[in-house]
mmCIF file with all atom_site columns, C-alpha atoms in Angstrom:
data_model
loop_
_atom_site.group_PDB
_atom_site.id
_atom_site.type_symbol
_atom_site.label_atom_id
_atom_site.label_alt_id
_atom_site.label_comp_id
_atom_site.label_asym_id
_atom_site.label_entity_id
_atom_site.label_seq_id
_atom_site.pdbx_PDB_ins_code
_atom_site.Cartn_x
_atom_site.Cartn_y
_atom_site.Cartn_z
_atom_site.occupancy
_atom_site.B_iso_or_equiv
_atom_site.pdbx_formal_charge
_atom_site.auth_seq_id
_atom_site.auth_comp_id
_atom_site.auth_asym_id
_atom_site.auth_atom_id
_atom_site.pdbx_PDB_model_num
ATOM 1   C CA . UNK X 1 1   ? -18.519 0.073   -34.402 1.00 63.00 ? 1   UNK X CA 1
ATOM 2   C CA . UNK X 1 2   ? -21.326 -2.477  -34.008 1.00 81.00 ? 2   UNK X CA 1
ATOM 3   C CA . UNK X 1 3   ? -24.422 -1.435  -32.062 1.00 90.00 ? 3   UNK X CA 1
ATOM 4   C CA . UNK X 1 4   ? -23.532 -3.712  -29.140 1.00 90.00 ? 4   UNK X CA 1
ATOM 5   C CA . UNK X 1 5   ? -20.146 -1.997  -28.757 1.00 90.00 ? 5   UNK X CA 1
ATOM 6   C CA . UNK X 1 6   ? -21.709 1.466   -29.026 1.00 92.00 ? 6   UNK X CA 1
ATOM 7   C CA . UNK X 1 7   ? -24.192 0.546   -26.297 1.00 93.00 ? 7   UNK X CA 1
ATOM 8   C CA . UNK X 1 8   ? -21.382 -0.812  -24.126 1.00 93.00 ? 8   UNK X CA 1
ATOM 9   C CA . UNK X 1 9   ? -19.330 2.399   -24.512 1.00 94.00 ? 9   UNK X CA 1
ATOM 10  C CA . UNK X 1 10  ? -22.416 4.441   -23.619 1.00 94.00 ? 10  UNK X CA 1
ATOM 11  C CA . UNK X 1 11  ? -23.021 2.290   -20.518 1.00 95.00 ? 11  UNK X CA 1
ATOM 12  C CA . UNK X 1 12  ? -19.390 2.564   -19.376 1.00 93.00 ? 12  UNK X CA 1
ATOM 13  C CA . UNK X 1 13  ? -19.461 6.335   -19.778 1.00 95.00 ? 13  UNK X CA 1
ATOM 14  C CA . UNK X 1 14  ? -22.787 6.478   -17.910 1.00 95.00 ? 14  UNK X CA 1
ATOM 15  C CA . UNK X 1 15  ? -21.336 4.350   -15.097 1.00 93.00 ? 15  UNK X CA 1
ATOM 16  C CA . UNK X 1 16  ? -18.180 6.513   -14.932 1.00 91.00 ? 16  UNK X CA 1
ATOM 17  C CA . UNK X 1 17  ? -20.289 9.672   -14.499 1.00 91.00 ? 17  UNK X CA 1
ATOM 18  C CA . UNK X 1 18  ? -22.471 7.950   -11.892 1.00 91.00 ? 18  UNK X CA 1
ATOM 19  C CA . UNK X 1 19  ? -19.549 6.589   -9.858  1.00 89.00 ? 19  UNK X CA 1
ATOM 20  C CA . UNK X 1 20  ? -17.350 9.690   -9.955  1.00 85.00 ? 20  UNK X CA 1
ATOM 21  C CA . UNK X 1 21  ? -20.310 11.740  -8.781  1.00 85.00 ? 21  UNK X CA 1
ATOM 22  C CA . UNK X 1 22  ? -21.283 9.171   -6.142  1.00 83.00 ? 22  UNK X CA 1
ATOM 23  C CA . UNK X 1 23  ? -17.891 9.134   -4.452  1.00 79.00 ? 23  UNK X CA 1
ATOM 24  C CA . UNK X 1 24  ? -17.014 12.782  -5.112  1.00 75.00 ? 24  UNK X CA 1
ATOM 25  C CA . UNK X 1 25  ? -14.035 12.312  -7.422  1.00 71.00 ? 25  UNK X CA 1
ATOM 26  C CA . UNK X 1 26  ? -14.732 15.608  -9.143  1.00 67.00 ? 26  UNK X CA 1
ATOM 27  C CA . UNK X 1 27  ? -14.033 17.508  -5.929  1.00 66.00 ? 27  UNK X CA 1
ATOM 28  C CA . UNK X 1 28  ? -10.710 19.365  -5.727  1.00 59.00 ? 28  UNK X CA 1
ATOM 29  C CA . UNK X 1 29  ? -9.430  17.057  -3.009  1.00 58.00 ? 29  UNK X CA 1
ATOM 30  C CA . UNK X 1 30  ? -10.009 13.489  -1.930  1.00 59.00 ? 30  UNK X CA 1
ATOM 31  C CA . UNK X 1 31  ? -12.116 12.773  1.167   1.00 63.00 ? 31  UNK X CA 1
ATOM 32  C CA . UNK X 1 32  ? -11.828 16.291  2.586   1.00 70.00 ? 32  UNK X CA 1
ATOM 33  C CA . UNK X 1 33  ? -8.041  15.930  2.686   1.00 80.00 ? 33  UNK X CA 1
ATOM 34  C CA . UNK X 1 34  ? -5.383  18.222  1.300   1.00 85.00 ? 34  UNK X CA 1
ATOM 35  C CA . UNK X 1 35  ? -4.599  15.702  -1.448  1.00 89.00 ? 35  UNK X CA 1
ATOM 36  C CA . UNK X 1 36  ? -5.913  15.386  -4.969  1.00 87.00 ? 36  UNK X CA 1
ATOM 37  C CA . UNK X 1 37  ? -6.884  11.932  -6.199  1.00 86.00 ? 37  UNK X CA 1
ATOM 38  C CA . UNK X 1 38  ? -3.604  11.657  -8.118  1.00 90.00 ? 38  UNK X CA 1
ATOM 39  C CA . UNK X 1 39  ? -1.538  12.718  -5.100  1.00 93.00 ? 39  UNK X CA 1
ATOM 40  C CA . UNK X 1 40  ? -3.356  10.202  -2.909  1.00 91.00 ? 40  UNK X CA 1
ATOM 41  C CA . UNK X 1 41  ? -2.705  7.468   -5.472  1.00 92.00 ? 41  UNK X CA 1
ATOM 42  C CA . UNK X 1 42  ? 1.023   8.304   -5.620  1.00 93.00 ? 42  UNK X CA 1
ATOM 43  C CA . UNK X 1 43  ? 1.118   8.267   -1.815  1.00 94.00 ? 43  UNK X CA 1
ATOM 44  C CA . UNK X 1 44  ? -0.580  4.846   -1.896  1.00 92.00 ? 44  UNK X CA 1
ATOM 45  C CA . UNK X 1 45  ? 1.951   3.529   -4.424  1.00 90.00 ? 45  UNK X CA 1
ATOM 46  C CA . UNK X 1 46  ? 4.874   4.720   -2.309  1.00 89.00 ? 46  UNK X CA 1
ATOM 47  C CA . UNK X 1 47  ? 3.354   3.134   0.775   1.00 89.00 ? 47  UNK X CA 1
ATOM 48  C CA . UNK X 1 48  ? 2.768   -0.229  -0.859  1.00 85.00 ? 48  UNK X CA 1
ATOM 49  C CA . UNK X 1 49  ? 6.158   -0.724  -2.466  1.00 75.00 ? 49  UNK X CA 1
ATOM 50  C CA . UNK X 1 50  ? 9.309   -1.927  -0.777  1.00 57.00 ? 50  UNK X CA 1
ATOM 51  C CA . UNK X 1 51  ? 10.928  1.313   -1.945  1.00 56.00 ? 51  UNK X CA 1
ATOM 52  C CA . UNK X 1 52  ? 11.518  2.966   -5.271  1.00 56.00 ? 52  UNK X CA 1
ATOM 53  C CA . UNK X 1 53  ? 14.987  3.539   -6.624  1.00 52.00 ? 53  UNK X CA 1
ATOM 54  C CA . UNK X 1 54  ? 16.218  7.108   -6.895  1.00 49.00 ? 54  UNK X CA 1
ATOM 55  C CA . UNK X 1 55  ? 19.294  8.527   -8.584  1.00 44.00 ? 55  UNK X CA 1
ATOM 56  C CA . UNK X 1 56  ? 22.414  8.900   -6.484  1.00 46.00 ? 56  UNK X CA 1
ATOM 57  C CA . UNK X 1 57  ? 24.782  11.308  -8.210  1.00 44.00 ? 57  UNK X CA 1
ATOM 58  C CA . UNK X 1 58  ? 27.956  11.967  -6.273  1.00 45.00 ? 58  UNK X CA 1
ATOM 59  C CA . UNK X 1 59  ? 29.956  15.051  -5.394  1.00 43.00 ? 59  UNK X CA 1
ATOM 60  C CA . UNK X 1 60  ? 28.608  18.575  -5.689  1.00 45.00 ? 60  UNK X CA 1
ATOM 61  C CA . UNK X 1 61  ? 25.962  17.497  -8.230  1.00 39.00 ? 61  UNK X CA 1
ATOM 62  C CA . UNK X 1 62  ? 24.714  14.869  -5.785  1.00 44.00 ? 62  UNK X CA 1
ATOM 63  C CA . UNK X 1 63  ? 24.531  17.346  -2.931  1.00 42.00 ? 63  UNK X CA 1
ATOM 64  C CA . UNK X 1 64  ? 22.565  19.857  -5.039  1.00 39.00 ? 64  UNK X CA 1
ATOM 65  C CA . UNK X 1 65  ? 20.263  17.146  -6.401  1.00 43.00 ? 65  UNK X CA 1
ATOM 66  C CA . UNK X 1 66  ? 19.429  16.007  -2.878  1.00 47.00 ? 66  UNK X CA 1
ATOM 67  C CA . UNK X 1 67  ? 19.088  19.525  -1.494  1.00 46.00 ? 67  UNK X CA 1
ATOM 68  C CA . UNK X 1 68  ? 16.614  20.501  -4.199  1.00 43.00 ? 68  UNK X CA 1
ATOM 69  C CA . UNK X 1 69  ? 14.957  17.072  -4.509  1.00 43.00 ? 69  UNK X CA 1
ATOM 70  C CA . UNK X 1 70  ? 16.141  16.686  -8.101  1.00 41.00 ? 70  UNK X CA 1
ATOM 71  C CA . UNK X 1 71  ? 17.148  13.043  -7.727  1.00 47.00 ? 71  UNK X CA 1
ATOM 72  C CA . UNK X 1 72  ? 13.600  11.700  -7.935  1.00 57.00 ? 72  UNK X CA 1
ATOM 73  C CA . UNK X 1 73  ? 13.592  10.911  -11.668 1.00 53.00 ? 73  UNK X CA 1
ATOM 74  C CA . UNK X 1 74  ? 13.873  7.102   -11.501 1.00 59.00 ? 74  UNK X CA 1
ATOM 75  C CA . UNK X 1 75  ? 11.213  6.883   -8.782  1.00 71.00 ? 75  UNK X CA 1
ATOM 76  C CA . UNK X 1 76  ? 8.922   9.214   -10.712 1.00 76.00 ? 76  UNK X CA 1
ATOM 77  C CA . UNK X 1 77  ? 9.385   7.189   -13.906 1.00 81.00 ? 77  UNK X CA 1
ATOM 78  C CA . UNK X 1 78  ? 8.577   3.938   -12.141 1.00 82.00 ? 78  UNK X CA 1
ATOM 79  C CA . UNK X 1 79  ? 5.406   5.263   -10.503 1.00 86.00 ? 79  UNK X CA 1
ATOM 80  C CA . UNK X 1 80  ? 4.369   7.195   -13.628 1.00 88.00 ? 80  UNK X CA 1
ATOM 81  C CA . UNK X 1 81  ? 4.621   4.042   -15.711 1.00 87.00 ? 81  UNK X CA 1
ATOM 82  C CA . UNK X 1 82  ? 2.494   2.102   -13.259 1.00 86.00 ? 82  UNK X CA 1
ATOM 83  C CA . UNK X 1 83  ? -0.187  4.799   -13.050 1.00 90.00 ? 83  UNK X CA 1
ATOM 84  C CA . UNK X 1 84  ? 0.069   5.917   -16.689 1.00 90.00 ? 84  UNK X CA 1
ATOM 85  C CA . UNK X 1 85  ? 0.942   9.490   -15.702 1.00 91.00 ? 85  UNK X CA 1
ATOM 86  C CA . UNK X 1 86  ? 3.451   12.001  -17.009 1.00 90.00 ? 86  UNK X CA 1
ATOM 87  C CA . UNK X 1 87  ? 6.779   11.472  -15.185 1.00 88.00 ? 87  UNK X CA 1
ATOM 88  C CA . UNK X 1 88  ? 7.279   15.246  -14.843 1.00 88.00 ? 88  UNK X CA 1
ATOM 89  C CA . UNK X 1 89  ? 3.905   15.510  -13.075 1.00 91.00 ? 89  UNK X CA 1
ATOM 90  C CA . UNK X 1 90  ? 4.803   12.666  -10.718 1.00 89.00 ? 90  UNK X CA 1
ATOM 91  C CA . UNK X 1 91  ? 8.175   14.336  -10.048 1.00 88.00 ? 91  UNK X CA 1
ATOM 92  C CA . UNK X 1 92  ? 6.357   17.527  -9.005  1.00 91.00 ? 92  UNK X CA 1
ATOM 93  C CA . UNK X 1 93  ? 4.153   15.491  -6.663  1.00 93.00 ? 93  UNK X CA 1
ATOM 94  C CA . UNK X 1 94  ? 7.204   13.742  -5.173  1.00 91.00 ? 94  UNK X CA 1
ATOM 95  C CA . UNK X 1 95  ? 8.931   17.088  -4.645  1.00 90.00 ? 95  UNK X CA 1
ATOM 96  C CA . UNK X 1 96  ? 5.809   18.380  -2.896  1.00 94.00 ? 96  UNK X CA 1
ATOM 97  C CA . UNK X 1 97  ? 5.783   15.282  -0.688  1.00 94.00 ? 97  UNK X CA 1
ATOM 98  C CA . UNK X 1 98  ? 9.467   15.767  0.135   1.00 92.00 ? 98  UNK X CA 1
ATOM 99  C CA . UNK X 1 99  ? 8.850   19.408  1.078   1.00 94.00 ? 99  UNK X CA 1
ATOM 100 C CA . UNK X 1 100 ? 5.989   18.277  3.337   1.00 95.00 ? 100 UNK X CA 1
ATOM 101 C CA . UNK X 1 101 ? 8.194   15.670  5.010   1.00 95.00 ? 101 UNK X CA 1
ATOM 102 C CA . UNK X 1 102 ? 6.154   12.750  3.650   1.00 95.00 ? 102 UNK X CA 1
ATOM 103 C CA . UNK X 1 103 ? 9.039   10.957  1.943   1.00 91.00 ? 103 UNK X CA 1
ATOM 104 C CA . UNK X 1 104 ? 12.636  10.103  2.680   1.00 87.00 ? 104 UNK X CA 1
ATOM 105 C CA . UNK X 1 105 ? 15.614  8.916   0.686   1.00 81.00 ? 105 UNK X CA 1
ATOM 106 C CA . UNK X 1 106 ? 17.729  6.241   2.323   1.00 76.00 ? 106 UNK X CA 1
ATOM 107 C CA . UNK X 1 107 ? 20.587  4.013   1.271   1.00 74.00 ? 107 UNK X CA 1
ATOM 108 C CA . UNK X 1 108 ? 19.650  0.680   -0.293  1.00 72.00 ? 108 UNK X CA 1
ATOM 109 C CA . UNK X 1 109 ? 20.878  -2.023  2.118   1.00 76.00 ? 109 UNK X CA 1
ATOM 110 C CA . UNK X 1 110 ? 21.766  -4.238  -0.863  1.00 77.00 ? 110 UNK X CA 1
ATOM 111 C CA . UNK X 1 111 ? 23.712  -1.545  -2.738  1.00 73.00 ? 111 UNK X CA 1
ATOM 112 C CA . UNK X 1 112 ? 24.912  1.431   -0.693  1.00 72.00 ? 112 UNK X CA 1
ATOM 113 C CA . UNK X 1 113 ? 25.421  3.440   -3.918  1.00 70.00 ? 113 UNK X CA 1
ATOM 114 C CA . UNK X 1 114 ? 21.698  3.231   -4.678  1.00 70.00 ? 114 UNK X CA 1
ATOM 115 C CA . UNK X 1 115 ? 19.081  5.280   -2.838  1.00 72.00 ? 115 UNK X CA 1
ATOM 116 C CA . UNK X 1 116 ? 15.513  4.210   -2.038  1.00 77.00 ? 116 UNK X CA 1
ATOM 117 C CA . UNK X 1 117 ? 12.551  6.576   -1.913  1.00 83.00 ? 117 UNK X CA 1
ATOM 118 C CA . UNK X 1 118 ? 9.921   5.624   0.653   1.00 85.00 ? 118 UNK X CA 1
ATOM 119 C CA . UNK X 1 119 ? 7.344   7.172   2.932   1.00 90.00 ? 119 UNK X CA 1
ATOM 120 C CA . UNK X 1 120 ? 8.548   8.746   6.147   1.00 92.00 ? 120 UNK X CA 1
ATOM 121 C CA . UNK X 1 121 ? 6.720   8.133   9.418   1.00 94.00 ? 121 UNK X CA 1
ATOM 122 C CA . UNK X 1 122 ? 4.646   11.238  8.660   1.00 96.00 ? 122 UNK X CA 1
ATOM 123 C CA . UNK X 1 123 ? 3.919   9.934   5.144   1.00 95.00 ? 123 UNK X CA 1
ATOM 124 C CA . UNK X 1 124 ? 2.790   6.571   6.534   1.00 94.00 ? 124 UNK X CA 1
ATOM 125 C CA . UNK X 1 125 ? 0.542   8.393   8.999   1.00 96.00 ? 125 UNK X CA 1
ATOM 126 C CA . UNK X 1 126 ? -1.016  10.483  6.215   1.00 95.00 ? 126 UNK X CA 1
ATOM 127 C CA . UNK X 1 127 ? -1.541  7.348   4.123   1.00 94.00 ? 127 UNK X CA 1
ATOM 128 C CA . UNK X 1 128 ? -3.206  5.552   7.044   1.00 94.00 ? 128 UNK X CA 1
ATOM 129 C CA . UNK X 1 129 ? -5.523  8.535   7.546   1.00 93.00 ? 129 UNK X CA 1
ATOM 130 C CA . UNK X 1 130 ? -6.497  8.537   3.850   1.00 91.00 ? 130 UNK X CA 1
ATOM 131 C CA . UNK X 1 131 ? -7.062  4.780   3.809   1.00 92.00 ? 131 UNK X CA 1
ATOM 132 C CA . UNK X 1 132 ? -9.177  4.963   6.960   1.00 92.00 ? 132 UNK X CA 1
ATOM 133 C CA . UNK X 1 133 ? -11.309 7.731   5.434   1.00 87.00 ? 133 UNK X CA 1
ATOM 134 C CA . UNK X 1 134 ? -11.727 5.747   2.200   1.00 87.00 ? 134 UNK X CA 1
ATOM 135 C CA . UNK X 1 135 ? -12.728 2.616   4.117   1.00 90.00 ? 135 UNK X CA 1
ATOM 136 C CA . UNK X 1 136 ? -15.212 4.621   6.190   1.00 89.00 ? 136 UNK X CA 1
ATOM 137 C CA . UNK X 1 137 ? -16.723 6.240   3.079   1.00 86.00 ? 137 UNK X CA 1
ATOM 138 C CA . UNK X 1 138 ? -17.068 2.929   1.235   1.00 89.00 ? 138 UNK X CA 1
ATOM 139 C CA . UNK X 1 139 ? -18.545 1.245   4.305   1.00 91.00 ? 139 UNK X CA 1
ATOM 140 C CA . UNK X 1 140 ? -21.087 4.045   4.537   1.00 89.00 ? 140 UNK X CA 1
ATOM 141 C CA . UNK X 1 141 ? -21.796 3.804   0.789   1.00 89.00 ? 141 UNK X CA 1
ATOM 142 C CA . UNK X 1 142 ? -22.529 0.069   0.972   1.00 93.00 ? 142 UNK X CA 1
ATOM 143 C CA . UNK X 1 143 ? -24.205 0.003   4.396   1.00 95.00 ? 143 UNK X CA 1
ATOM 144 C CA . UNK X 1 144 ? -27.686 -0.407  2.889   1.00 96.00 ? 144 UNK X CA 1
ATOM 145 C CA . UNK X 1 145 ? -26.789 -3.580  1.006   1.00 96.00 ? 145 UNK X CA 1
ATOM 146 C CA . UNK X 1 146 ? -27.878 -6.964  2.296   1.00 97.00 ? 146 UNK X CA 1
ATOM 147 C CA . UNK X 1 147 ? -25.096 -9.548  2.630   1.00 96.00 ? 147 UNK X CA 1
ATOM 148 C CA . UNK X 1 148 ? -26.062 -11.261 -0.620  1.00 97.00 ? 148 UNK X CA 1
ATOM 149 C CA . UNK X 1 149 ? -26.123 -7.886  -2.424  1.00 97.00 ? 149 UNK X CA 1
ATOM 150 C CA . UNK X 1 150 ? -22.677 -7.018  -1.029  1.00 96.00 ? 150 UNK X CA 1
ATOM 151 C CA . UNK X 1 151 ? -21.355 -10.364 -2.273  1.00 97.00 ? 151 UNK X CA 1
ATOM 152 C CA . UNK X 1 152 ? -22.981 -9.752  -5.665  1.00 97.00 ? 152 UNK X CA 1
ATOM 153 C CA . UNK X 1 153 ? -21.367 -6.302  -5.888  1.00 96.00 ? 153 UNK X CA 1
ATOM 154 C CA . UNK X 1 154 ? -17.953 -7.726  -4.936  1.00 96.00 ? 154 UNK X CA 1
ATOM 155 C CA . UNK X 1 155 ? -18.293 -10.435 -7.603  1.00 96.00 ? 155 UNK X CA 1
ATOM 156 C CA . UNK X 1 156 ? -19.351 -7.873  -10.228 1.00 95.00 ? 156 UNK X CA 1
ATOM 157 C CA . UNK X 1 157 ? -16.337 -5.667  -9.409  1.00 94.00 ? 157 UNK X CA 1
ATOM 158 C CA . UNK X 1 158 ? -13.991 -8.665  -9.693  1.00 94.00 ? 158 UNK X CA 1
ATOM 159 C CA . UNK X 1 159 ? -15.591 -9.583  -13.012 1.00 94.00 ? 159 UNK X CA 1
ATOM 160 C CA . UNK X 1 160 ? -15.114 -6.065  -14.410 1.00 93.00 ? 160 UNK X CA 1
ATOM 161 C CA . UNK X 1 161 ? -11.454 -6.119  -13.358 1.00 92.00 ? 161 UNK X CA 1
ATOM 162 C CA . UNK X 1 162 ? -11.027 -9.517  -14.980 1.00 93.00 ? 162 UNK X CA 1
ATOM 163 C CA . UNK X 1 163 ? -12.681 -8.440  -18.231 1.00 92.00 ? 163 UNK X CA 1
ATOM 164 C CA . UNK X 1 164 ? -10.906 -5.089  -18.542 1.00 91.00 ? 164 UNK X CA 1
ATOM 165 C CA . UNK X 1 165 ? -7.606  -6.013  -16.892 1.00 87.00 ? 165 UNK X CA 1
ATOM 166 C CA . UNK X 1 166 ? -5.008  -8.634  -17.699 1.00 66.00 ? 166 UNK X CA 1
ATOM 167 C CA . UNK X 1 167 ? -7.433  -11.476 -16.934 1.00 57.00 ? 167 UNK X CA 1
ATOM 168 C CA . UNK X 1 168 ? -9.726  -10.417 -19.774 1.00 46.00 ? 168 UNK X CA 1
ATOM 169 C CA . UNK X 1 169 ? -7.086  -10.582 -22.528 1.00 46.00 ? 169 UNK X CA 1
#
């Protein structure tokens, strides 16, 4: 690896350590909540999608799958793919959310045989609380920046996303 690339990797790793420490990502939970970072991210994904398809087996198998929250596979696979997580791990998170009353399965209005997984009213409330705490923390973090520095930071963040995301390919 050329020296420039080695230096870049070192700088990215240095930044990652700085930022995760700065915003407390190494803590057990996110923003003094009961959620881990991964759980909060799954909650966010559920809250910002129109709904995620879930299996809808019929008969006794369907009843048992719903009773024990075993019909979450398609939703877990969709979210896991987006977040690059293990589908089994996401399924465990979705089961936890269901047990906490944060999610609900409802019939798809376009296809009554299909079921949609979405946040319940309680789930939306929890998500709003997490988002409010995140906004408050980031506002506090950047409060000392002058307007031009805030704009510079926003531009730098957009540039990083462009270079490392789809825009940089």
